[in-house]
Coordinates of C-alpha atoms in Angstrom, one line a residue:
M1 CA 24.7 35.3 56.2
T2 CA 25.0 32.9 53.3
D3 CA 28.4 31.9 51.8
V4 CA 27.8 34.1 48.8
T5 CA 26.8 37.0 50.9
K6 CA 29.8 36.5 53.2
D7 CA 32.1 36.2 50.2
A8 CA 30.8 39.5 48.8
S9 CA 31.1 41.1 52.3
D10 CA 34.7 39.9 52.7
K11 CA 35.6 41.3 49.3
L12 CA 34.2 44.7 50.2
V13 CA 35.7 44.8 53.6
H14 CA 39.1 44.2 52.1
T15 CA 38.7 46.6 49.1
P16 CA 41.2 49.4 49.7
N17 CA 39.1 52.1 48.0
G18 CA 35.7 50.9 49.0
G19 CA 34.6 54.3 50.4
M20 CA 31.5 54.6 52.4
P21 CA 30.0 51.2 51.4
R22 CA 33.1 49.6 52.8
L23 CA 33.0 51.5 56.1
I24 CA 29.3 50.8 56.5
E25 CA 29.9 47.0 55.9
I26 CA 32.7 47.0 58.4
M27 CA 30.5 48.4 61.0
R28 CA 27.7 45.9 60.2
R29 CA 30.2 43.1 60.6
L30 CA 31.5 44.5 63.9
R31 CA 27.9 44.4 65.2
D32 CA 27.1 40.9 63.7
P33 CA 25.4 39.0 66.5
N34 CA 27.2 35.7 65.6
D35 CA 30.7 36.8 64.4
G36 CA 31.0 40.4 65.5
C37 CA 33.3 42.1 68.1
P38 CA 32.1 41.5 71.7
W39 CA 33.0 45.0 72.7
D40 CA 31.1 46.6 69.8
L41 CA 28.1 44.4 70.5
E42 CA 27.9 45.5 74.0
Q43 CA 27.6 49.2 73.1
D44 CA 24.4 51.3 72.9
F45 CA 23.6 54.9 72.0
A46 CA 24.4 56.2 75.5
S47 CA 27.7 54.3 75.9
I48 CA 28.9 55.6 72.5
A49 CA 27.9 59.2 72.9
P50 CA 30.9 60.2 75.0
Y51 CA 33.2 58.9 72.3
T52 CA 31.3 60.9 69.7
I53 CA 31.9 64.1 71.7
E54 CA 35.5 63.2 72.3
E55 CA 36.1 62.6 68.5
A56 CA 34.5 66.0 67.6
Y57 CA 36.9 67.7 70.0
E58 CA 39.9 65.9 68.5
V59 CA 38.9 67.2 65.1
A60 CA 38.7 70.7 66.5
D61 CA 42.1 70.2 68.2
A62 CA 43.7 69.1 64.9
I63 CA 42.3 72.1 63.1
E64 CA 43.5 74.5 65.9
R65 CA 47.0 73.0 65.7
E66 CA 46.9 73.1 61.9
A67 CA 47.8 69.4 62.0
W68 CA 46.5 68.7 58.5
D69 CA 48.3 65.3 58.3
E70 CA 46.2 64.3 61.4
L71 CA 42.9 65.8 60.4
K72 CA 42.0 63.1 57.8
G73 CA 42.3 60.5 60.5
E74 CA 40.4 62.5 63.1
L75 CA 37.5 63.2 60.6
G76 CA 37.5 59.5 59.9
D77 CA 37.1 58.7 63.6
L78 CA 34.2 61.2 63.8
L79 CA 32.6 59.7 60.7
F80 CA 32.9 56.3 62.2
Q81 CA 30.9 57.5 65.2
S82 CA 28.0 58.5 62.9
V83 CA 28.2 55.1 61.2
F84 CA 28.2 53.3 64.6
H85 CA 25.1 55.2 65.7
A86 CA 23.5 54.5 62.3
Q87 CA 24.1 50.8 62.6
M88 CA 22.5 50.6 66.0
A89 CA 19.5 52.6 64.8
D90 CA 19.2 50.3 61.8
E91 CA 19.2 47.3 64.0
A92 CA 16.5 48.9 66.2
G93 CA 14.4 49.7 63.1
Y94 CA 14.7 53.5 63.6
F95 CA 16.6 54.6 60.5
N96 CA 19.8 53.8 58.5
F97 CA 22.8 55.7 57.2
D98 CA 21.1 56.6 54.0
D99 CA 18.2 58.1 56.0
I100 CA 20.7 60.2 57.9
A101 CA 22.3 61.5 54.6
D102 CA 18.9 62.1 53.0
T103 CA 17.7 64.1 56.1
M104 CA 20.8 66.2 56.1
S105 CA 20.5 66.8 52.3
D106 CA 16.9 67.8 52.6
K107 CA 17.8 70.2 55.4
M108 CA 20.6 71.9 53.5
V109 CA 18.5 72.3 50.4
A110 CA 15.6 73.8 52.5
R111 CA 18.0 76.1 54.4
H112 CA 19.7 77.4 51.2
P113 CA 16.9 78.7 48.9
H114 CA 19.3 81.3 47.6
V115 CA 21.5 78.4 46.3
F116 CA 19.0 75.6 45.4
G117 CA 15.8 77.7 45.0
D118 CA 14.6 80.9 43.5
E119 CA 15.8 83.4 46.2
N120 CA 18.3 86.1 45.3
R121 CA 21.8 85.0 46.2
D122 CA 23.0 88.6 46.5
K123 CA 23.0 88.9 50.3
S124 CA 25.5 89.4 53.0
S125 CA 26.6 86.7 55.4
D126 CA 24.9 88.5 58.2
Q127 CA 21.6 88.5 56.2
Q128 CA 22.1 84.9 55.5
T129 CA 22.5 84.1 59.2
L130 CA 19.3 85.9 59.9
D131 CA 17.5 84.0 57.2
W132 CA 18.9 80.8 58.4
E133 CA 17.6 81.5 61.9
K134 CA 14.1 82.2 60.5
I135 CA 14.1 78.9 58.7
K136 CA 15.3 77.1 61.8
A137 CA 12.6 78.8 63.8
A138 CA 10.0 77.6 61.3
E139 CA 11.4 74.1 61.6
R140 CA 11.1 74.2 65.4
A141 CA 7.6 75.5 65.2
A142 CA 6.7 72.5 62.9
K143 CA 8.0 70.2 65.6
K144 CA 5.8 72.2 68.2
Q145 CA 9.0 73.6 69.8
T146 CA 7.4 77.0 70.4
G147 CA 9.5 78.2 73.3
V148 CA 12.3 80.6 72.6
L149 CA 14.8 78.2 74.2
D150 CA 13.4 75.0 72.7
G151 CA 15.7 72.9 70.7
V152 CA 19.0 74.0 72.3
A153 CA 20.6 70.6 72.9
M154 CA 21.1 69.6 76.5
G155 CA 24.2 67.6 75.6
L156 CA 26.3 70.6 74.4
P157 CA 29.3 71.6 76.4
A158 CA 28.1 73.9 79.1
L159 CA 29.8 77.1 77.9
M160 CA 28.6 76.5 74.3
R161 CA 25.0 75.9 75.5
A162 CA 25.2 79.1 77.7
V163 CA 26.0 81.2 74.6
K164 CA 23.3 79.5 72.5
L165 CA 20.7 80.1 75.2
Q166 CA 21.8 83.8 75.5
N167 CA 21.7 84.2 71.8
R168 CA 18.2 82.9 71.6
A169 CA 17.0 85.2 74.5
A170 CA 18.7 88.2 72.8
R171 CA 16.7 87.7 69.6
V172 CA 13.5 88.5 71.5
G173 CA 15.1 91.5 73.3
F174 CA 16.2 89.9 76.5
D175 CA 19.8 91.2 76.5
W176 CA 22.0 93.9 77.9
P177 CA 22.6 96.7 75.4
S178 CA 26.3 96.9 76.0
T179 CA 29.2 95.2 77.8
D180 CA 29.0 97.9 80.5
E181 CA 26.0 96.1 82.0
V182 CA 27.8 92.8 81.6
F183 CA 30.7 94.0 83.6
D184 CA 28.4 95.4 86.3
K185 CA 26.8 92.0 86.6
L186 CA 30.2 90.3 86.6
V187 CA 31.3 92.5 89.6
E188 CA 28.0 91.6 91.4
E189 CA 28.5 87.9 90.8
M190 CA 32.1 88.1 92.0
R191 CA 31.0 89.7 95.3
E192 CA 28.4 86.9 95.7
V193 CA 31.1 84.3 95.1
E194 CA 33.3 85.9 97.8
Q195 CA 30.4 85.8 100.3
C196 CA 29.6 82.1 99.8
E197 CA 29.8 79.9 102.8
T198 CA 28.3 76.5 102.1
P199 CA 29.4 74.1 99.3
E200 CA 25.9 74.5 97.8
E201 CA 26.2 78.2 97.6
K202 CA 29.7 78.0 96.1
F203 CA 28.4 75.6 93.4
E204 CA 25.5 77.8 92.5
E205 CA 27.3 81.2 92.5
F206 CA 30.3 79.8 90.6
G207 CA 27.8 78.6 87.9
D208 CA 26.2 82.1 87.8
L209 CA 29.7 83.6 87.4
M210 CA 30.6 81.3 84.5
F211 CA 27.3 82.1 82.8
V212 CA 28.0 85.9 83.0
M213 CA 31.5 85.2 81.6
A214 CA 29.9 83.4 78.7
N215 CA 27.7 86.4 78.1
L216 CA 30.8 88.6 78.0
A217 CA 32.3 86.3 75.4
R218 CA 29.1 86.5 73.4
H219 CA 29.1 90.3 73.4
W220 CA 32.8 90.3 72.4
K221 CA 32.0 87.7 69.7
I222 CA 34.5 85.3 71.3
D223 CA 34.0 81.5 71.3
P224 CA 34.5 80.8 75.1
E225 CA 35.3 77.2 74.4
A226 CA 38.0 78.1 71.9
A227 CA 39.3 80.8 74.3
L228 CA 39.5 78.3 77.2
R229 CA 41.2 75.7 74.9
A230 CA 43.8 78.4 74.1
A231 CA 44.4 79.2 77.7
N232 CA 44.8 75.5 78.5
A233 CA 47.4 75.2 75.6
K234 CA 49.2 78.3 77.0
F235 CA 49.3 76.8 80.5
T236 CA 50.6 73.5 79.1
R237 CA 53.4 75.3 77.1
R238 CA 54.5 77.3 80.1
F239 CA 54.4 74.5 82.6
E240 CA 56.4 72.3 80.2
Y241 CA 58.9 75.2 80.1
I242 CA 59.1 75.0 83.9
E243 CA 59.7 71.3 83.8
A244 CA 62.4 71.6 81.2
A245 CA 64.2 74.3 83.1
L246 CA 64.0 72.4 86.3
E247 CA 65.3 69.3 84.6
A248 CA 68.3 71.3 83.4
R249 CA 69.0 72.1 87.0
G250 CA 68.7 68.4 87.9
K251 CA 65.3 68.9 89.6
S252 CA 61.6 68.2 89.1
P253 CA 58.6 70.2 90.1
K254 CA 58.2 68.2 93.3
D255 CA 61.7 69.2 94.3
S256 CA 61.0 72.8 93.7
D257 CA 58.8 75.4 95.3
L258 CA 56.2 78.0 94.2
Q259 CA 58.7 80.9 94.3
E260 CA 61.2 79.1 91.9
M261 CA 58.4 77.8 89.6
D262 CA 56.7 81.2 89.6
A263 CA 60.0 82.8 88.4
L264 CA 60.3 80.2 85.7
W265 CA 56.7 80.9 84.7
D266 CA 57.6 84.6 84.2
A267 CA 60.6 83.5 82.2
A268 CA 58.4 81.5 80.0
K269 CA 56.2 84.4 79.4
I270 CA 59.1 86.6 78.4
E271 CA 60.4 84.0 76.0
E272 CA 57.0 83.6 74.4
K273 CA 56.7 87.4 73.8
S274 CA 60.2 87.5 72.3
T275 CA 59.5 84.9 69.7

């Protein structure tokens, strides 16, 4: 980097309202082979991917909690992950950030002909979803992804991927007509779980049970990930109630027993319902 270039870079890096160019330059400097950050230089796509997933969940968490003051920062963290991947791709000669933005823009224009093209905009959201899937199917065919389940990302959270796989299969008629059959299958899987003996059997049958639960969520139009996050939050609230109640008694959970904590759990439930 020449002195002039470094001066221009320094000026941009320290410009408060530098927007995307500033963020991209900061990332480039962090990965500079001579003057960059040792940690950032050690990273690759695989090592950064878990952070990308984590940041996406933190965005979802802020939205779920309606923590609007935190959301800007969480979206920034997620954006930085895209910039990080783009910088590594640029270094490898694959693509750069502008290529990412152009690819997304082209995709959105192509998938919204009723907004950017000649198609009639007067359609329901359900019809738009059907049209969207037809366009995506054509895109997969162009990539020679001809299988019904092709293109469902392996890296998705397991519950989310289960629902997407089931939705794909349902589009070609491989689906139960109602939740009655889902509940029958759920009972069947529960019996098989109860009869498990080896660790391998338990692992497999538990997975089958979770897959059917995901199917029930799909039929009920419930996001199973969101439902489980809500259950986690509820458990956290109630256990914190137990801890606070025990502390008021001069105790901690390790000084208590299941009977006492279970009674406090019921008290937490009653208090939640009364508020």
